[in-house]
Short mmCIF file of C-alpha atoms in Angstrom, two decimals:
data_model
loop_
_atom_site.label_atom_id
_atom_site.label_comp_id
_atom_site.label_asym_id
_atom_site.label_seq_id
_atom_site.Cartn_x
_atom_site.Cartn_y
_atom_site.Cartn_z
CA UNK A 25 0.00 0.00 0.00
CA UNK A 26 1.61 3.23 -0.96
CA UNK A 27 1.67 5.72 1.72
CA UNK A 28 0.13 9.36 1.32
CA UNK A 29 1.79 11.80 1.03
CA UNK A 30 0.86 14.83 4.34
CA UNK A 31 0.04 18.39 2.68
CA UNK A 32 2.26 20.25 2.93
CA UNK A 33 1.77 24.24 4.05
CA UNK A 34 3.95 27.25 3.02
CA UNK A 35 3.86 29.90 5.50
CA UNK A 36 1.44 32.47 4.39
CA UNK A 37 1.81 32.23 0.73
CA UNK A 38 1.46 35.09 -1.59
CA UNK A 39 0.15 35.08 -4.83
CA UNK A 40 3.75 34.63 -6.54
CA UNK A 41 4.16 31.62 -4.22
CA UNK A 42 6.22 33.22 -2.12
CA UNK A 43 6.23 33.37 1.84
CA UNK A 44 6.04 36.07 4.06
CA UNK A 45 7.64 34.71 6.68
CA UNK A 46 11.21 36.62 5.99
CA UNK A 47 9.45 39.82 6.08
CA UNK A 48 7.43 38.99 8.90
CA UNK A 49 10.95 38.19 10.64
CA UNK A 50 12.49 41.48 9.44
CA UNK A 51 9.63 43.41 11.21
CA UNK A 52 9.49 41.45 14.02
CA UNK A 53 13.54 42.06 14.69
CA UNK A 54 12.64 45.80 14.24
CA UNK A 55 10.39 45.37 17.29
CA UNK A 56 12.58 43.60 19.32
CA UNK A 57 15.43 45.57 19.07
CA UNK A 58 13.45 48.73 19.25
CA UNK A 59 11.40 47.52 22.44
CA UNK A 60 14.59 46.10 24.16
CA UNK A 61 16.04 49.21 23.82
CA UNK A 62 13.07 51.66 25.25
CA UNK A 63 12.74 48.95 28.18
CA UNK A 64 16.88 49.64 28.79
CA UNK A 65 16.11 53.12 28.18
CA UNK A 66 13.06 53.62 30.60
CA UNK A 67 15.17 51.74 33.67
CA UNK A 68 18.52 53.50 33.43
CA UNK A 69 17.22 57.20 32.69
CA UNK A 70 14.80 59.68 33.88
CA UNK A 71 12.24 61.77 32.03
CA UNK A 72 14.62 64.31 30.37
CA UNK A 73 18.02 62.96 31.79
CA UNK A 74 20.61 63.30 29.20
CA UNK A 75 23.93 61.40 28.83
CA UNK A 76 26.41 62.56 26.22
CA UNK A 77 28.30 60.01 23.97
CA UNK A 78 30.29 61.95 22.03
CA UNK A 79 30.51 65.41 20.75
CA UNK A 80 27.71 64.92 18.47
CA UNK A 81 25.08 62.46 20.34
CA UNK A 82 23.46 62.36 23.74
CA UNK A 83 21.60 59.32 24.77
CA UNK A 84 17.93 60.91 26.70
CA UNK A 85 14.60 60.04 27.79
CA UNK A 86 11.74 61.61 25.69
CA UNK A 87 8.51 61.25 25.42
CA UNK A 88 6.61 62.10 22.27
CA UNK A 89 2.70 61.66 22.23
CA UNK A 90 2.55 63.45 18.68
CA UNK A 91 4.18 61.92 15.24
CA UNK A 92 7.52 62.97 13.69
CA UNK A 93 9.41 65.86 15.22
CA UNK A 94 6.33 66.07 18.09
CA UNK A 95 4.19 66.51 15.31
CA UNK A 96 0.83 67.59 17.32
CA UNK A 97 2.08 66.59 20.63
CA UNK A 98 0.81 69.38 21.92
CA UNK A 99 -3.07 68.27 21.77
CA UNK A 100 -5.11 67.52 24.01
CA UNK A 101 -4.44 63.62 23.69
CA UNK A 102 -6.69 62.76 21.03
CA UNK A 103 -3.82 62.28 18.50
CA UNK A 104 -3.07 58.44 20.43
CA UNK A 105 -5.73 57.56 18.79
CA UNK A 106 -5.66 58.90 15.28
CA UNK A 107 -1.35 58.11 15.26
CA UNK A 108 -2.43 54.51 16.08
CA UNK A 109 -5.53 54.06 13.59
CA UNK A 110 -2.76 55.32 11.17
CA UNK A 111 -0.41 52.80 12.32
CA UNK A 112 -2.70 50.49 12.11
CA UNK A 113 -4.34 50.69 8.73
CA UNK A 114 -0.45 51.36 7.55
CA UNK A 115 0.71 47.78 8.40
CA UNK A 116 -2.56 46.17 7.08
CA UNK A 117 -1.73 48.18 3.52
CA UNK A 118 1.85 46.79 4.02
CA UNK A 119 1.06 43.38 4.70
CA UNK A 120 -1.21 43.28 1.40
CA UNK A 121 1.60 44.33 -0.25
CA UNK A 122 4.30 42.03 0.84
CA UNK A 123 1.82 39.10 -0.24
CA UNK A 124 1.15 40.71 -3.62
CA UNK A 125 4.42 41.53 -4.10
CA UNK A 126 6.42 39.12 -1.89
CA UNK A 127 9.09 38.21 -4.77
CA UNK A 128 10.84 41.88 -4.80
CA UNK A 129 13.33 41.78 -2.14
CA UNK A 130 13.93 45.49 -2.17
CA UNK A 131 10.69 46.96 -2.28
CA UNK A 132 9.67 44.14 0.76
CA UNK A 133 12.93 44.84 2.75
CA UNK A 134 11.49 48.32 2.61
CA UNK A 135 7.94 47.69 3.52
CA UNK A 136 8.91 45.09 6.70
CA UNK A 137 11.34 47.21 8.19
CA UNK A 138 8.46 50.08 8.02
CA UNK A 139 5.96 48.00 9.13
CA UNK A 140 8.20 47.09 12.44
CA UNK A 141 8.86 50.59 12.83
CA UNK A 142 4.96 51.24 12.78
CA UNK A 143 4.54 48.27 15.17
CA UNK A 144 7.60 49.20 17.72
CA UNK A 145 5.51 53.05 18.12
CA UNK A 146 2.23 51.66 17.86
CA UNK A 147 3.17 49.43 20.89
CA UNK A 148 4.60 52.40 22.75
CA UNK A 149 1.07 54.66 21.87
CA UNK A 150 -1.26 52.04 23.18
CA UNK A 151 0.82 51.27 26.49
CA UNK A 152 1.95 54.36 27.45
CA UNK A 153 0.28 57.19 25.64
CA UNK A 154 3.55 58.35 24.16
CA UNK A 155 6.22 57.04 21.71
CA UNK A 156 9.40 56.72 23.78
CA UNK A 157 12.44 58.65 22.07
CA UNK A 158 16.25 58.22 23.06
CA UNK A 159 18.66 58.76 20.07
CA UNK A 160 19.66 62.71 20.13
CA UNK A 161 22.06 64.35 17.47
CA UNK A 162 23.30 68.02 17.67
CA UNK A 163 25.31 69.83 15.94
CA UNK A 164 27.09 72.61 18.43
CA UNK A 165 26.08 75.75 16.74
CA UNK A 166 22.67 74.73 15.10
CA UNK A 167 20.86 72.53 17.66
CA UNK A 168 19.66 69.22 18.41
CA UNK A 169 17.95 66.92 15.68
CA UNK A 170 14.18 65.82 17.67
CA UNK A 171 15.22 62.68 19.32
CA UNK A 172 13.87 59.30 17.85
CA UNK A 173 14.41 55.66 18.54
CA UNK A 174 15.10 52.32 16.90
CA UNK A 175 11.56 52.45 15.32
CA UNK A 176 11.75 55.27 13.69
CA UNK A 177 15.49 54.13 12.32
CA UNK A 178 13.40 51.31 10.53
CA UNK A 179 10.54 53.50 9.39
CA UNK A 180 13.63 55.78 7.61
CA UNK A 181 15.83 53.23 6.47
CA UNK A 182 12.45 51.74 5.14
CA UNK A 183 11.44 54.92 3.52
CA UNK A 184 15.20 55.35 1.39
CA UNK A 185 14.93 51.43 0.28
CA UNK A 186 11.67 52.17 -1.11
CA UNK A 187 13.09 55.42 -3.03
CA UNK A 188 15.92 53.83 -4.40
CA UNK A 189 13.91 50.68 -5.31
CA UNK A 190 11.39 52.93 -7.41
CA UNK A 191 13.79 54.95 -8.99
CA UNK A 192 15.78 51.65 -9.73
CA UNK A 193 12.15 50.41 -11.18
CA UNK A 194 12.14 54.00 -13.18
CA UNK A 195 15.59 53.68 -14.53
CA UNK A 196 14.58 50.10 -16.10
CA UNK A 197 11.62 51.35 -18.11
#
């Protein structure tokens, strides 16, 4: 009697047969760093405390409950809410995308490390209220850069991959 063969089940295939898997894992790194860090963060500084590395970057605790560069962080509160409905819908567009267009490495390198980005602040808005910032730049002489955090690296590493995989795209045609 020949024996049958199990199904077997690829890991959330996409239409081009490809899994999503890797980019899930690229996301889900994002998180982990970026959470591990804000949890090291929170413990070993104050609200505000500032440690300088070098001449050109201070480790600090800040709290941002707007978007980029405190982008409406001065409201009343409400914005939680809209920044994570944003964050939200954002990673359900990006997961769409990866399975549609799982088989371009570029253009999905660019959308998981966005979507972990999304995910590491979205975590921060619903627990806390705030997206917690540490990473401060200055130049002496023209100010500080608004402090940000290993989400927001992967949001704007994200955001460059996906420019230089469209205009690669453009260039072809």
């Amino acid at each position: 009697m020949a024996s049958k063969k199990k199904p077997t089940f690829s890991a959330v295939p996409s239409r081009s047969g490809a899994s999503l898997i890797p980019w899930l894992g690229i996301a889900f790194i994002v998180i982990l760093f970026d959470q591990i860090s804000k949890i090291t963060i929170t413990r070993t500084f104050m609200h505000g405390e500032e440690k300088p590395v070098t001449g050109f970057f201070n480790l600090v605790l800040a709290y941002n409950p707007g978007a980029a560069f405190s982008f409406l962080s001065t409201q009343g509160g409400w914005q939680r809410y809209l920044f994570a409905g944003i964050a939200i819908a954002a990673v359900c567009f990006i997961i769409y995308l990866l399975r549609k267009h799982a088989g371009q490495r570029m253009f999905c390198w660019a959308l998981a490390l966005i979507m972990g980005g999304a995910l590491g602040n979205l975590i921060d808005r619903i627990a806390y209220g705030h997206v917690i910032d540490f990473l401060d730049f200055y130049w002496r002489g023209l100010g500080h850069f608004p402090a940000f955090n290993i989400a927001d690296t992967g949001i704007t590493i994200g955001a460059f991959l996906f420019i230089v995989d469209e205009l690669r795209r453009v260039n072809k045609h």
